Amino acid sequence: MAKIQMVDLKSQYQKIKQEIDNEIFAVINSSKFINGPVVKEFQDDLANYLNTKHVITCANGTDALQISMMALGLKPGDEVITSDFTFVATVEVIALLGLIPVLVDVDPKTFTIDTEKLEKAITPKTKAIVPVHLFGQAANISTIQKIAKKHSLFIIEDNAQAIGADYITESKKQKLGTLGDIGCTSFFPSKNLGCFGDGGAIFTSNDELADKIKSIVNHGMRVRYYHDHIGVNSRLDSLQAAILKIKLKYLDEYNNARQTAAAYYDTSFKDCEKLIIPSRNKQSSHVFHQYTLKTQNVNRNNLIEYLKSKDIPAMIYYPVPLHQQKAYTKYNFNNSDFPVTNKLSKIVVSLPIHTELKKEEQDYIIENVIKGLDKC
Ligand SMILES: *Cc1c(COP(=O)(O)O)cnc(C)c1O
């Protein structure tokens, strides 16, 4: 058995090597490295896949969030509400733009923003909500939409971890990332749709916003050397677009493979008293960017050390909630406002999950998780 990895990008590449290599060399031969035709082709393919009007690619997921906030015209001092239990990118760009990050605790089951606490956090200065579809499933988006409407707030979905997941209501299915004013994603290699470097994209069905976003990503210019907005330089290069264009065709297959692996873990751990398997939000499918267990009465470090001794990687997403991060102390977050994230950061553990995970590897992981729990 090969060494188990959190994510196995090498085996994934081997399966589509010929197709990918051909596209890469086509770009190199064309020497259209920036804004080559394949960038537009990929944007159109992704817009089709998501069933949204506009996809604008950019350099990474963090830029996607920043550019969205710029496009919405948020001004220094405006408050933006987001989740306390996520990757730092969101709060970072809020702070960089001089906006005020307002962090909200999460739901203990889905790990996504607690909508009751969210509504309480709204003030006259609040301008936008950034729900994060964490680990592969939706935040409670229907309630968030109602709250946003009631208080006239923008919604920017952080969909870096849930591309391809569906939002499901009685009447229809829609892709996550297309439910707010703007959706953002990342093509970081380990994401569900990853490229071979950095990349990101912004989605919207609003023509005016799309026009502004297209200009902001390119130094705020619509016409060359005429700058209408203060912009940035944030591009997905043609090589990455070519790779993503191929990989997009396999995205559903990839997400299915993750779901199959997650279901197998679920069956194996559901009767284990010391573990709580990931719960599913009824409003959406789950594309398992991460498979994250909650431990109960377990010495988590011992478990992780034991797994490491068996050559099994396990990760903690996230070990420190954002409100406790040193860089953000100036916002004076109140630790007692975050009982759930404080607890989750101490009890969660994520197991290897990826598109190439084999049953025999999972059997080995499962066997050793159970053995390891005995020792904790
Ligand atoms: C990965 C990620 C980002 C940032 O994406 P980059 O491409 O690394 O900049 C933002 N938000 C969440 C939730 C992420 O997981």
XYZ file of C-alpha atoms and ligand atoms in Angstrom:
391
model
C 0.000 0.000 0.000
C 1.345 3.433 -0.931
C 1.760 6.068 1.785
C -1.622 7.531 2.734
C -2.006 11.257 2.130
C -4.602 13.840 3.148
C -4.942 14.578 -0.585
C -3.477 12.502 -3.442
C -3.027 14.860 -6.374
C -0.420 12.723 -8.076
C -2.667 9.717 -8.690
C -5.453 12.040 -9.764
C -3.149 13.616 -12.359
C -1.923 10.226 -13.640
C -5.478 9.318 -14.694
C -5.912 12.391 -16.900
C -2.258 13.012 -17.717
C -2.551 12.825 -21.493
C -5.443 15.248 -21.698
C -3.827 17.690 -19.287
C -0.401 17.514 -20.907
C -1.876 18.174 -24.356
C -3.676 21.275 -23.112
C -0.611 22.558 -21.263
C 1.562 22.204 -24.353
C -1.112 23.812 -26.500
C -0.929 26.892 -24.268
C 2.866 26.876 -24.307
C 2.916 26.573 -28.086
C 0.435 29.405 -28.437
C 2.512 31.477 -25.965
C -0.730 33.213 -24.932
C 0.092 32.894 -21.257
C -2.097 35.722 -19.979
C -5.727 36.122 -21.047
C -5.424 33.415 -23.699
C -8.705 32.197 -25.240
C -8.786 29.242 -22.848
C -9.417 31.595 -19.899
C -12.684 32.726 -21.421
C -13.562 29.150 -22.409
C -13.080 27.991 -18.829
C -15.114 30.932 -17.464
C -17.955 30.051 -19.839
C -17.785 26.341 -18.975
C -17.885 27.080 -15.263
C -20.753 29.571 -15.663
C -22.636 26.839 -17.535
C -21.878 24.238 -14.900
C -23.005 26.537 -12.089
C -25.923 27.864 -14.111
C -24.978 31.443 -13.377
C -24.519 34.376 -15.709
C -20.964 35.502 -15.029
C -17.777 33.832 -13.887
C -14.738 36.081 -13.567
C -11.506 34.307 -12.755
C -8.771 35.802 -10.591
C -5.493 34.876 -8.930
C -6.766 33.078 -5.812
C -9.730 32.691 -3.465
C -8.544 35.386 -1.087
C -8.453 37.920 -3.935
C -11.916 36.762 -4.997
C -13.255 37.774 -1.581
C -11.397 41.085 -1.582
C -12.478 42.019 -5.104
C -16.100 41.176 -4.254
C -16.046 43.566 -1.310
C -14.453 46.252 -3.496
C -17.072 45.734 -6.203
C -19.913 46.122 -3.711
C -18.511 49.516 -2.778
C -17.993 48.700 0.904
C -16.359 51.604 2.709
C -13.986 51.822 5.684
C -15.975 51.484 8.883
C -18.669 49.294 7.308
C -19.232 46.078 9.232
C -19.036 42.696 7.557
C -20.274 39.613 9.368
C -18.619 36.236 8.919
C -17.970 32.959 10.682
C -15.480 32.558 13.516
C -14.669 29.009 12.452
C -13.009 29.139 9.048
C -9.791 29.860 7.197
C -8.401 33.331 7.894
C -8.826 34.712 4.341
C -12.230 36.323 4.858
C -11.409 38.266 7.990
C -8.039 39.207 6.514
C -9.484 40.963 3.469
C -12.169 42.657 5.566
C -9.404 44.098 7.750
C -7.197 45.032 4.784
C -10.001 47.077 3.247
C -10.517 48.967 6.511
C -13.882 47.311 7.053
C -14.796 45.986 10.487
C -14.913 42.186 10.825
C -17.786 40.987 12.991
C -17.304 37.350 13.884
C -20.187 35.069 14.752
C -20.205 31.663 16.441
C -21.223 28.572 14.478
C -23.791 25.811 14.632
C -22.273 22.856 16.520
C -23.646 20.345 14.018
C -22.823 21.839 10.622
C -19.892 24.064 11.666
C -21.465 26.915 9.650
C -22.554 30.350 10.891
C -25.238 30.354 13.610
C -28.087 32.344 12.084
C -29.688 33.357 15.400
C -26.427 34.837 16.617
C -25.897 36.340 13.171
C -29.110 38.337 13.341
C -28.175 39.615 16.814
C -24.820 40.826 15.481
C -26.412 43.186 12.938
C -26.017 46.917 13.626
C -26.833 50.007 11.530
C -23.263 49.771 10.169
C -23.604 46.213 8.885
C -23.357 46.036 5.096
C -22.632 42.425 4.185
C -22.667 38.827 5.342
C -20.031 36.345 4.204
C -21.341 32.842 4.919
C -18.741 30.115 4.518
C -19.923 26.777 3.128
C -17.476 24.962 5.364
C -15.997 21.536 4.636
C -18.288 21.013 1.617
C -21.845 21.816 2.629
C -24.027 24.902 2.729
C -24.397 27.371 5.530
C -28.056 27.882 6.456
C -28.553 29.916 3.323
C -32.354 30.227 3.203
C -32.374 31.880 6.648
C -29.375 34.022 5.702
C -31.224 35.171 2.573
C -34.217 36.185 4.690
C -32.038 38.071 7.169
C -30.144 39.811 4.354
C -33.376 40.882 2.717
C -34.889 42.166 5.948
C -31.821 44.275 6.772
C -30.770 45.141 3.170
C -27.407 43.395 3.380
C -25.257 41.929 0.636
C -24.387 38.236 0.663
C -20.951 37.128 -0.500
C -20.721 33.330 -0.377
C -17.326 31.878 0.425
C -17.598 28.715 -1.619
C -13.912 27.774 -1.592
C -14.720 24.419 0.013
C -18.021 23.478 -1.588
C -17.781 23.861 -5.341
C -20.241 21.552 -7.073
C -22.484 21.139 -4.029
C -26.198 21.708 -4.577
C -28.576 23.833 -2.574
C -31.787 21.840 -2.509
C -35.316 23.124 -1.995
C -38.629 21.451 -2.765
C -38.882 23.147 -6.122
C -35.301 23.299 -7.353
C -31.606 22.635 -7.084
C -29.033 25.410 -7.403
C -25.263 25.334 -7.101
C -23.723 26.835 -3.985
C -21.972 30.066 -4.852
C -24.903 31.271 -6.973
C -27.300 32.094 -4.142
C -25.907 35.396 -2.906
C -25.081 38.655 -4.671
C -21.610 37.264 -5.304
C -19.984 33.855 -4.860
C -16.261 33.234 -4.466
C -14.128 30.164 -4.881
C -10.512 29.027 -4.778
C -8.683 26.655 -7.119
C -5.864 25.972 -4.641
C -4.548 22.501 -5.574
C -6.193 20.649 -2.670
C -9.654 22.176 -3.167
C -12.387 20.065 -4.774
C -11.640 21.759 -8.098
C -7.935 22.531 -7.892
C -5.389 23.741 -10.422
C -1.605 23.290 -10.463
C -0.870 26.493 -8.601
C -3.041 29.333 -7.351
C -6.363 30.390 -8.820
C -9.777 31.703 -7.902
C -13.086 32.892 -9.325
C -16.006 35.175 -8.639
C -19.598 34.400 -9.675
C -22.547 36.717 -10.085
C -25.734 36.956 -12.075
C -25.754 40.754 -11.780
C -24.513 42.378 -15.032
C -23.489 45.633 -13.410
C -21.488 43.925 -10.683
C -19.880 41.615 -13.237
C -18.790 44.592 -15.280
C -17.252 46.241 -12.238
C -15.521 43.035 -11.130
C -14.018 42.529 -14.607
C -12.603 45.998 -14.409
C -11.303 45.707 -10.821
C -9.374 42.475 -11.498
C -7.555 44.302 -14.267
C -6.303 47.515 -12.597
C -9.748 49.089 -12.707
C -9.670 49.499 -16.470
C -12.295 48.755 -19.064
C -10.451 50.517 -21.830
C -6.708 50.053 -21.789
C -4.900 52.749 -19.799
C -8.164 54.401 -18.685
C -8.731 53.575 -15.007
C -12.308 53.931 -13.726
C -11.777 52.238 -10.371
C -8.888 51.558 -8.059
C -8.244 47.974 -9.028
C -5.820 45.150 -8.475
C -3.832 42.817 -10.696
C -5.463 39.456 -10.152
C -5.525 36.987 -13.005
C -5.907 33.274 -13.560
C -3.207 32.494 -16.122
C -3.910 30.507 -19.273
C -2.047 27.375 -18.099
C -4.184 27.139 -14.972
C -7.356 27.824 -16.963
C -6.431 25.028 -19.397
C -5.940 22.600 -16.523
C -9.181 23.645 -14.849
C -11.125 23.340 -18.079
C -10.201 19.650 -18.182
C -10.704 19.037 -14.481
C -14.128 20.702 -14.445
C -15.394 17.828 -16.626
C -14.503 15.450 -13.811
C -15.755 17.562 -10.904
C -18.980 15.620 -10.352
C -17.083 12.339 -10.523
C -14.532 13.692 -8.035
C -17.228 14.870 -5.644
C -18.993 11.498 -5.932
C -15.770 9.732 -4.980
C -15.468 11.946 -1.902
C -19.084 11.211 -0.979
C -18.538 7.465 -1.312
C -15.477 7.632 0.926
C -17.388 9.753 3.468
C -20.287 7.296 3.521
C -17.876 4.449 4.227
C -16.301 6.341 7.136
C -19.800 7.137 8.432
C -20.853 3.491 8.477
C -17.643 2.510 10.189
C -17.757 5.160 12.923
C -21.452 5.729 13.529
C -21.668 3.334 16.486
C -18.460 4.524 18.084
C -19.262 6.372 21.325
C -16.116 8.450 21.175
C -16.805 9.890 17.726
C -19.581 11.954 16.182
C -19.771 11.638 12.427
C -20.336 14.776 10.293
C -23.978 15.776 10.217
C -25.659 16.711 6.965
C -27.473 19.948 6.383
C -30.815 19.049 4.764
C -30.624 22.107 2.520
C -27.628 20.974 0.569
C -25.567 18.110 -0.697
C -22.169 17.644 0.951
C -19.081 17.412 -1.250
C -16.711 16.599 1.618
C -13.830 18.931 1.095
C -13.011 17.653 4.576
C -14.271 14.667 6.546
C -14.342 16.098 10.049
C -15.217 14.085 13.145
C -15.972 15.424 16.589
C -14.263 13.463 19.358
C -15.902 12.932 22.767
C -13.837 12.362 25.903
C -10.793 11.609 23.825
C -7.243 12.874 24.169
C -7.081 14.207 20.630
C -3.333 14.701 20.573
C -2.765 11.089 21.576
C -5.072 9.955 18.789
C -3.289 12.064 16.187
C 0.122 10.911 17.429
C -1.004 7.295 17.293
C -2.258 7.714 13.733
C 1.000 9.394 12.786
C 2.922 6.397 14.164
C 0.900 4.281 11.717
C 1.725 6.666 8.856
C -1.792 8.071 8.743
C -2.056 11.851 8.479
C -4.875 13.586 10.363
C -5.387 17.329 10.585
C -7.120 19.834 12.817
C -9.249 22.324 10.891
C -9.126 24.717 12.716
C -7.049 24.631 15.901
C -7.615 28.296 16.854
C -10.883 30.157 16.202
C -10.409 33.467 14.400
C -11.506 35.599 17.381
C -8.462 34.316 19.288
C -5.898 35.038 16.569
C -3.180 37.453 17.587
C -3.409 39.547 14.412
C -7.024 40.456 15.152
C -6.857 41.375 18.849
C -7.503 45.033 18.019
C -11.112 44.217 17.260
C -11.659 43.240 20.916
C -13.678 40.108 20.329
C -15.284 38.719 23.461
C -14.215 35.119 24.047
C -17.487 34.260 25.786
C -19.427 35.055 22.587
C -17.938 31.950 20.982
C -18.684 28.875 23.113
C -19.150 26.626 20.085
C -16.016 27.497 18.137
C -13.996 27.394 21.353
C -15.183 23.846 21.907
C -14.965 22.677 18.304
C -11.375 23.821 17.966
C -10.520 21.405 20.771
C -12.428 18.340 19.595
C -12.451 18.189 15.771
C -10.208 15.976 13.701
C -10.184 15.588 9.919
C -9.241 12.310 8.246
C -7.755 11.803 4.780
C -10.396 12.226 2.094
C -9.778 12.683 -1.598
C -10.773 11.456 -5.011
C -8.311 8.573 -5.122
C -8.810 7.087 -1.652
C -9.015 3.290 -1.902
C -11.159 1.011 0.222
C -8.101 -0.823 1.540
C -6.586 2.482 2.614
C -9.805 3.453 4.347
C -9.965 0.060 6.071
C -6.461 0.652 7.392
C -7.360 4.176 8.560
C -10.596 3.022 10.219
C -8.924 0.099 11.987
C -6.255 2.380 13.394
C -8.623 5.179 14.422
C -10.525 2.621 16.492
C -7.320 1.147 17.942
C -6.051 4.660 18.650
C -9.248 5.644 20.496
C -8.685 2.726 22.899
C -5.407 4.284 23.854
C -6.803 7.761 24.506
C -8.908 28.092 0.643
C -9.872 29.032 1.220
C -9.834 30.399 0.932
C -8.710 31.080 0.204
O -8.366 30.587 -1.005
P -6.887 30.852 -1.590
O -7.018 30.461 -3.016
O -5.942 29.994 -0.818
O -6.582 32.296 -1.433
C -10.843 31.200 1.430
N -11.828 30.693 2.192
C -11.886 29.391 2.525
C -13.004 28.892 3.353
C -10.901 28.512 2.058
O -10.965 27.224 2.391
